[in-house]
CSV table of C-alpha atoms and ligand atoms in Angstrom, one decimal:
chain,number,residue,atom,x,y,z
A,30,MET,CA,-12.5,32.7,-19.4
A,31,GLU,CA,-9.2,32.8,-17.6
A,32,LYS,CA,-8.8,32.6,-13.9
A,33,THR,CA,-5.7,33.5,-12.0
A,34,ILE,CA,-4.6,32.6,-8.5
A,35,ASN,CA,-1.4,33.4,-6.7
A,36,ASN,CA,-1.6,31.0,-3.9
A,37,VAL,CA,0.7,28.3,-5.1
A,38,HIS,CA,4.2,29.2,-3.9
A,39,ASN,CA,3.5,32.7,-5.0
A,40,LYS,CA,3.6,31.7,-8.7
A,41,THR,CA,0.7,32.3,-11.0
A,42,LEU,CA,-1.4,29.5,-12.3
A,43,THR,CA,-3.5,30.3,-15.3
A,44,ASN,CA,-5.1,28.5,-18.2
A,45,LYS,CA,-2.6,30.3,-20.4
A,46,PHE,CA,0.3,28.9,-18.5
A,47,LEU,CA,-1.2,25.4,-19.0
A,48,ASN,CA,-1.6,26.0,-22.7
A,49,GLU,CA,2.0,27.1,-22.9
A,50,LEU,CA,3.1,23.8,-21.2
A,51,ILE,CA,1.0,21.8,-23.7
A,52,GLU,CA,2.7,23.6,-26.6
A,53,LYS,CA,6.1,23.2,-25.2
A,54,ASN,CA,5.7,19.5,-24.6
A,55,PHE,CA,3.6,18.5,-27.6
A,56,ASN,CA,6.6,17.1,-29.6
A,57,TRP,CA,7.4,14.5,-26.9
A,58,ALA,CA,4.2,12.7,-28.0
A,59,LYS,CA,5.7,12.2,-31.5
A,60,ILE,CA,8.4,9.9,-30.3
A,61,GLY,CA,6.0,7.8,-28.2
A,62,ASN,CA,3.9,4.9,-29.4
A,63,LEU,CA,0.3,3.9,-28.9
A,64,PRO,CA,-0.1,0.6,-26.9
A,65,THR,CA,-0.7,-2.6,-28.9
A,66,SER,CA,-1.7,-4.9,-26.0
A,67,ILE,CA,-5.3,-3.6,-26.1
A,68,PRO,CA,-6.1,-3.2,-29.8
A,69,ALA,CA,-8.9,-0.6,-29.2
A,70,LEU,CA,-6.3,1.7,-27.5
A,71,ALA,CA,-4.1,1.6,-30.7
A,72,GLU,CA,-7.0,3.5,-32.4
A,73,GLN,CA,-6.7,6.5,-30.0
A,74,ASP,CA,-5.8,9.9,-31.5
A,75,PRO,CA,-2.1,10.3,-30.7
A,76,ASN,CA,-2.5,14.1,-30.9
A,77,LEU,CA,-4.8,14.4,-27.9
A,78,PHE,CA,-3.2,16.4,-25.2
A,79,GLY,CA,-5.1,17.8,-22.2
A,80,VAL,CA,-4.4,18.9,-18.7
A,81,SER,CA,-6.7,20.0,-15.8
A,82,ILE,CA,-5.8,21.2,-12.4
A,83,HIS,CA,-8.3,21.4,-9.5
A,84,THR,CA,-7.0,23.2,-6.4
A,85,VAL,CA,-8.0,22.5,-2.8
A,86,GLU,CA,-9.7,25.9,-2.9
A,87,ASP,CA,-11.9,24.5,-5.7
A,88,GLU,CA,-10.5,26.6,-8.5
A,89,SER,CA,-10.0,24.8,-11.8
A,90,PHE,CA,-7.6,25.4,-14.7
A,91,ASN,CA,-7.7,23.6,-18.0
A,92,ALA,CA,-6.0,23.4,-21.3
A,93,GLY,CA,-6.1,21.3,-24.5
A,94,ASP,CA,-8.3,18.2,-24.7
A,95,TYR,CA,-9.2,18.3,-21.0
A,96,ASP,CA,-12.8,17.3,-21.6
A,97,THR,CA,-12.1,14.3,-23.9
A,98,PRO,CA,-13.1,10.9,-22.3
A,99,PHE,CA,-10.6,8.1,-22.2
A,100,THR,CA,-10.5,4.8,-20.3
A,101,ILE,CA,-8.9,5.0,-16.9
A,102,GLN,CA,-6.9,1.8,-17.2
A,103,SER,CA,-4.3,1.3,-14.5
A,104,ILE,CA,-5.3,4.5,-12.6
A,105,SER,CA,-8.2,2.3,-11.5
A,106,LYS,CA,-5.8,0.2,-9.5
A,107,VAL,CA,-5.7,3.0,-6.9
A,108,PHE,CA,-9.5,2.8,-6.4
A,109,ALA,CA,-9.6,-1.0,-6.4
A,110,LEU,CA,-7.0,-0.8,-3.6
A,111,LEU,CA,-9.1,1.7,-1.6
A,112,GLN,CA,-12.2,-0.6,-2.1
A,113,ALA,CA,-10.2,-3.7,-1.1
A,114,LEU,CA,-8.9,-1.9,2.1
A,115,ILE,CA,-12.5,-0.8,2.9
A,116,ASP,CA,-13.9,-4.4,2.4
A,117,ASN,CA,-11.1,-6.2,4.2
A,118,SER,CA,-8.4,-4.7,6.4
A,119,GLU,CA,-4.9,-3.5,5.9
A,120,GLU,CA,-3.6,-6.7,7.5
A,121,LYS,CA,-5.6,-9.0,5.3
A,122,VAL,CA,-4.8,-7.2,2.0
A,123,PHE,CA,-1.1,-6.9,2.7
A,124,SER,CA,-0.8,-10.5,3.9
A,125,ASP,CA,-1.3,-11.5,0.3
A,126,ILE,CA,0.1,-8.5,-1.6
A,127,GLY,CA,3.5,-6.9,-1.1
A,128,MET,CA,4.4,-3.2,-0.5
A,129,GLU,CA,7.7,-2.9,-2.2
A,130,PRO,CA,8.5,-1.3,-5.5
A,131,THR,CA,11.0,-4.1,-6.1
A,132,GLY,CA,10.8,-7.5,-4.5
A,133,ASP,CA,14.5,-8.2,-4.8
A,134,LEU,CA,17.0,-8.2,-2.0
A,135,PHE,CA,19.4,-5.3,-1.9
A,136,ASP,CA,22.1,-7.2,-3.7
A,137,SER,CA,19.8,-9.4,-5.9
A,138,ILE,CA,20.6,-9.8,-9.6
A,139,SER,CA,17.4,-11.8,-10.3
A,140,LYS,CA,14.8,-10.5,-12.7
A,141,LEU,CA,12.4,-7.7,-11.5
A,142,GLU,CA,9.5,-9.9,-12.6
A,143,SER,CA,10.3,-12.6,-10.1
A,144,PHE,CA,7.9,-13.1,-7.2
A,145,ASN,CA,9.0,-12.5,-3.6
A,146,ASN,CA,7.8,-15.1,-1.3
A,147,LEU,CA,5.1,-16.0,-3.8
A,148,THR,CA,3.1,-12.8,-3.3
A,149,PRO,CA,2.7,-10.1,-6.0
A,150,LEU,CA,5.1,-7.2,-5.5
A,151,ASN,CA,2.7,-4.4,-4.8
A,152,PRO,CA,-1.0,-3.4,-5.6
A,153,LEU,CA,-0.1,-1.2,-8.6
A,154,VAL,CA,1.6,-3.7,-10.9
A,155,ASN,CA,-0.8,-6.0,-12.8
A,156,ALA,CA,-0.3,-9.1,-10.7
A,157,GLY,CA,-0.9,-7.1,-7.4
A,158,ALA,CA,-3.8,-5.2,-9.0
A,159,ILE,CA,-5.6,-8.4,-10.1
A,160,ALA,CA,-5.1,-9.8,-6.6
A,161,THR,CA,-6.4,-6.5,-5.2
A,162,THR,CA,-9.5,-6.7,-7.4
A,163,SER,CA,-10.2,-10.2,-6.1
A,164,PHE,CA,-10.5,-8.7,-2.6
A,165,ILE,CA,-13.5,-6.6,-3.5
A,166,HIS,CA,-16.7,-7.7,-1.8
A,167,GLY,CA,-20.2,-8.1,-3.3
A,168,LYS,CA,-23.0,-10.6,-3.6
A,169,ASP,CA,-22.0,-11.3,-7.2
A,170,TYR,CA,-19.6,-9.8,-9.8
A,171,ASP,CA,-22.0,-7.2,-11.0
A,172,ASP,CA,-22.4,-6.0,-7.4
A,173,LYS,CA,-18.7,-6.0,-6.9
A,174,PHE,CA,-18.2,-3.8,-10.0
A,175,ASN,CA,-21.1,-1.5,-9.0
A,176,ARG,CA,-19.7,-0.9,-5.6
A,177,LEU,CA,-16.3,0.0,-7.1
A,178,LYS,CA,-18.0,2.3,-9.7
A,179,GLU,CA,-20.1,4.0,-7.0
A,180,LEU,CA,-16.9,4.7,-5.0
A,181,MET,CA,-15.4,6.3,-8.1
A,182,ILE,CA,-18.5,8.3,-8.8
A,183,SER,CA,-18.6,9.5,-5.3
A,184,ILE,CA,-14.9,10.6,-5.2
A,185,SER,CA,-15.1,12.2,-8.7
A,186,ASN,CA,-18.5,13.8,-8.1
A,187,ASN,CA,-19.4,12.6,-11.7
A,188,PRO,CA,-22.4,10.4,-11.8
A,189,THR,CA,-22.0,9.8,-15.5
A,190,ILE,CA,-18.8,7.7,-15.2
A,191,SER,CA,-19.5,4.5,-17.3
A,192,VAL,CA,-17.7,1.6,-19.1
A,193,ASP,CA,-16.3,1.9,-22.6
A,194,TYR,CA,-17.5,-1.5,-23.8
A,195,ASP,CA,-15.4,-1.5,-27.0
A,196,VAL,CA,-12.2,-1.1,-24.9
A,197,TYR,CA,-13.5,-3.7,-22.4
A,198,ARG,CA,-14.2,-6.3,-25.1
A,199,SER,CA,-10.9,-5.5,-26.9
A,200,GLU,CA,-9.0,-6.2,-23.7
A,201,LYS,CA,-11.0,-9.3,-22.8
A,202,GLU,CA,-10.3,-10.8,-26.2
A,203,THR,CA,-6.5,-10.2,-26.1
A,204,ALA,CA,-5.6,-10.6,-22.5
A,205,ASP,CA,-3.4,-13.7,-22.6
A,206,LYS,CA,-0.7,-12.1,-20.4
A,207,ASN,CA,-3.1,-11.0,-17.7
A,208,ARG,CA,-4.9,-14.4,-17.9
A,209,SER,CA,-1.5,-16.1,-17.4
A,210,ILE,CA,-0.8,-13.9,-14.4
A,211,ALA,CA,-4.2,-14.5,-12.9
A,212,TYR,CA,-4.0,-18.3,-13.3
A,213,PHE,CA,-0.5,-18.3,-11.9
A,214,LEU,CA,-1.7,-16.2,-8.9
A,215,ARG,CA,-4.4,-18.8,-8.2
A,216,ASN,CA,-1.9,-21.6,-8.5
A,217,ILE,CA,0.3,-20.0,-5.8
A,218,GLY,CA,-2.7,-19.2,-3.6
A,219,ALA,CA,-2.5,-15.4,-4.0
A,220,ILE,CA,-6.1,-15.3,-5.4
A,221,LYS,CA,-9.0,-17.5,-4.8
A,222,GLY,CA,-12.2,-18.0,-6.7
A,223,ASP,CA,-13.3,-17.7,-10.4
A,224,VAL,CA,-10.3,-16.4,-12.3
A,225,ASP,CA,-12.3,-15.5,-15.4
A,226,LYS,CA,-14.8,-13.5,-13.3
A,227,ILE,CA,-12.0,-11.7,-11.4
A,228,LEU,CA,-10.4,-10.8,-14.7
A,229,GLU,CA,-13.7,-9.5,-16.2
A,230,LEU,CA,-14.1,-7.3,-13.1
A,231,TYR,CA,-10.5,-6.1,-13.6
A,232,PHE,CA,-11.0,-5.3,-17.3
A,233,LYS,CA,-14.2,-3.5,-16.5
A,234,GLN,CA,-12.6,-1.3,-13.8
A,235,CYS,CA,-9.9,-0.5,-16.3
A,236,SER,CA,-12.5,0.5,-19.0
A,237,LEU,CA,-14.3,3.1,-16.9
A,238,LYS,CA,-14.2,6.4,-18.8
A,239,VAL,CA,-12.9,9.6,-17.3
A,240,THR,CA,-11.7,13.0,-18.4
A,241,CYS,CA,-8.7,15.1,-17.3
A,242,LYS,CA,-11.2,17.2,-15.4
A,243,ASP,CA,-12.5,14.1,-13.5
A,244,LEU,CA,-9.0,13.1,-12.6
A,245,SER,CA,-8.0,16.6,-11.4
A,246,TYR,CA,-11.2,16.7,-9.2
A,247,ILE,CA,-10.3,13.2,-7.8
A,248,GLY,CA,-6.8,14.4,-7.2
A,249,ALA,CA,-8.0,17.4,-5.3
A,250,VAL,CA,-10.1,15.1,-3.1
A,251,LEU,CA,-7.0,13.0,-2.4
A,252,ALA,CA,-5.0,16.2,-1.8
A,253,ARG,CA,-7.4,17.2,1.1
A,254,THR,CA,-7.6,14.0,3.1
A,255,SER,CA,-5.2,14.7,5.9
A,256,GLY,CA,-6.4,16.1,9.2
A,257,PHE,CA,-9.5,13.9,9.3
A,258,ASN,CA,-10.0,10.6,11.1
A,259,SER,CA,-12.2,9.4,8.3
A,260,LEU,CA,-14.0,10.7,5.2
A,261,SER,CA,-17.4,9.6,3.9
A,262,PHE,CA,-17.8,8.5,0.3
A,263,SER,CA,-20.7,6.5,-1.2
A,264,GLY,CA,-22.2,6.1,2.2
A,265,VAL,CA,-19.0,4.6,3.8
A,266,GLU,CA,-16.7,6.1,6.4
A,267,ILE,CA,-13.2,5.6,5.0
A,268,PRO,CA,-10.3,5.9,7.4
A,269,SER,CA,-8.0,8.7,6.2
A,270,ARG,CA,-5.1,6.2,6.7
A,271,TYR,CA,-6.4,4.4,3.6
A,272,PHE,CA,-6.0,7.5,1.6
A,273,ARG,CA,-2.5,7.9,2.9
A,274,ILE,CA,-1.8,4.3,1.9
A,275,ILE,CA,-3.0,4.8,-1.7
A,276,LYS,CA,-1.0,8.0,-2.2
A,277,THR,CA,2.1,6.3,-0.8
A,278,PHE,CA,1.8,3.6,-3.4
A,279,MET,CA,1.3,6.2,-6.1
A,280,PHE,CA,4.5,7.8,-5.0
A,281,THR,CA,6.6,4.7,-4.8
A,282,CYS,CA,5.1,2.5,-7.5
A,283,GLY,CA,2.7,4.6,-9.6
A,284,LEU,CA,4.8,4.7,-12.8
A,285,TYR,CA,6.0,1.1,-12.7
A,286,ASN,CA,9.7,0.7,-13.2
A,287,GLU,CA,10.1,4.4,-13.8
A,288,SER,CA,8.7,5.4,-10.4
A,289,GLY,CA,12.1,6.3,-9.0
A,290,LYS,CA,13.1,8.5,-11.9
A,291,PHE,CA,9.7,10.2,-11.8
A,292,ALA,CA,10.0,10.8,-8.0
A,293,VAL,CA,13.4,12.5,-8.6
A,294,ARG,CA,12.2,14.6,-11.5
A,295,VAL,CA,8.6,15.4,-10.4
A,296,GLY,CA,8.4,14.4,-6.8
A,297,ILE,CA,4.6,14.0,-6.3
A,298,PRO,CA,2.3,10.9,-6.0
A,299,ALA,CA,1.0,10.0,-9.5
A,300,LYS,CA,-0.5,7.0,-11.3
A,301,SER,CA,-0.3,6.4,-15.0
A,302,GLY,CA,-2.5,4.4,-17.3
A,303,ILE,CA,-1.9,2.7,-20.7
A,304,SER,CA,-4.5,4.9,-22.4
A,305,GLY,CA,-2.3,7.9,-21.7
A,306,GLY,CA,-3.8,9.3,-18.5
A,307,ILE,CA,-2.0,10.4,-15.4
A,308,LEU,CA,-3.6,11.2,-12.0
A,309,ALA,CA,-1.3,13.3,-9.8
A,310,VAL,CA,-1.8,14.6,-6.3
A,311,VAL,CA,0.0,17.5,-4.6
A,312,PRO,CA,-1.1,17.0,-1.0
A,313,GLY,CA,-2.7,20.1,0.5
A,314,LYS,CA,-2.6,21.9,-2.8
A,315,MET,CA,-4.1,20.4,-5.9
A,316,GLY,CA,-5.1,17.4,-8.1
A,317,ILE,CA,-3.9,17.1,-11.7
A,318,GLY,CA,-5.3,15.1,-14.6
A,319,ILE,CA,-3.4,14.6,-17.8
A,320,LEU,CA,-4.1,12.9,-21.1
A,321,SER,CA,-1.6,12.2,-23.9
A,322,PRO,CA,-1.8,8.7,-25.4
A,323,PRO,CA,1.7,8.0,-26.9
A,324,LEU,CA,3.8,6.0,-24.4
A,325,ASN,CA,7.5,5.4,-23.8
A,326,LYS,CA,9.0,1.9,-23.6
A,327,LYS,CA,7.9,1.6,-19.9
A,328,SER,CA,4.3,2.2,-21.0
A,329,ASN,CA,4.1,5.7,-19.4
A,330,PRO,CA,2.7,8.8,-21.2
A,331,LEU,CA,5.8,10.6,-22.6
A,332,ALA,CA,4.5,14.1,-23.1
A,333,GLY,CA,2.3,13.9,-20.0
A,334,MET,CA,5.3,13.1,-17.8
A,335,ARG,CA,7.3,16.0,-19.3
A,336,LEU,CA,4.4,18.4,-18.7
A,337,LEU,CA,4.2,17.3,-15.1
A,338,GLU,CA,7.9,17.8,-14.7
A,339,ASP,CA,7.6,21.4,-16.0
A,340,LEU,CA,4.6,22.0,-13.8
A,341,SER,CA,6.4,20.7,-10.7
A,342,ASP,CA,9.5,22.7,-11.5
A,343,ARG,CA,7.7,26.0,-12.2
A,344,LEU,CA,5.4,25.8,-9.3
A,345,ASN,CA,7.9,24.1,-7.0
A,346,LEU,CA,5.5,21.2,-6.2
A,347,SER,CA,8.0,18.4,-5.3
A,348,LEU,CA,7.3,16.9,-1.9
A,349,ILE,CA,11.0,16.4,-1.3
A,350,GLN,CA,12.8,19.7,-1.2
B,19,LIG,N1,-5.9,-2.8,-18.6
B,19,LIG,C1,-4.5,-2.7,-18.7
B,19,LIG,C2,-3.8,-4.0,-18.5
B,19,LIG,O1,-4.1,-4.6,-17.5
B,19,LIG,C3,-4.0,-1.7,-17.8
B,19,LIG,C4,-2.5,-1.5,-17.9
B,19,LIG,C5,-2.0,-0.1,-17.7
B,19,LIG,O2,-2.8,0.8,-17.8
B,19,LIG,N2,-0.7,0.1,-17.6
B,19,LIG,O3,-3.0,-4.4,-19.2
C-alpha cells in the first residue's frame, strides 16, 4: 500500500518516490566494492539496496530491501557513545577522547592518522570508538554488552535485535588492525583494562543485526529529542544534551574523511557502516535507514550516499540553507 504525505517542505513523500530513487542510483553500487577487512562481509549480496523513512509523525515509507537484516557495524559507535556518556559524564569521556574531525593544526601537513596529544581524534573513528566502548559499565563483559543491546532495543523498539555470530567471529579472527589500535591505546593510557575483552565487546556491538526499517525508526527517535530535558530509554533518564552530542558527531565525523563533502552535498547528521548501512537524522522531521553494501575508497556506501543526496535535494532537507 502506498501512503502519501505532503508535510515535508510541501513536497510529496511516497513509496513510489523512494523506489524511483533506488532505480536512479542503483548503478552507483556497481562501481563500489565489498569490504575485505571482515571476510564474512565480502559474502554480502552487492545488489541489495533498501531505504526506509520514518517521520516524526510516525508515518513510514519503504522501498527495495528495506527489511533485510545486516550488521550495524560502525553505526553502533553512536550508541556506544550514548551509553558511555550515560555511564560516565561528558567531562570524563572527552578527557580521554577528542571532539575534532581532524586532529591536526590549521597549517599542519602531518598525516591524518596521527594522534593529537595522545588521545583518539573523535568517538566515531575506530580508535575513538574502541576507547568509547571501554567506558561502558557493567559487572562483567556480558553485562556491559547486554546493557548496550538493551539501549539499542529500547531506542529501536525492536526486541529481536541480536548478534550475527558469523560476522562476529569473522571480525574477531581477522582484526589485526583493530587489535593494534587497541593495544596502542592502552600503551598511551587512553584505555585501561583487558584489551581482548574490550575488543570482543566492540566486535559484538558491531555485529548486531538491524534493518533499514530499524534504522529509520531509530533516526526518527533521534529526530524528536529536542525540547525535552531528558528522555527515558531502557529505564534510564538520558539528558537530551547527550542526544545533541551524538547527532553533532554524526554531522561532523559520521562519514570518516568524507564527512565534509557529505555535509556539503547532503547536509544532515548521518553515520555509515562498513556493511553498507547508513543511519541519517533530519532533526524535527524524520529518520532514514539505508542499505547498499558496495563501498567507495573511503569505506562509505556509494549508492546509499547518492540516494541520500537526491533525497536531501528533492525534499530540501539540508540543515544548512
Ligand atoms: N567492525 C568494523 C571495524 O571496526 C566497523 C568499521 C566500519 O563499519 N566502518 O573495522
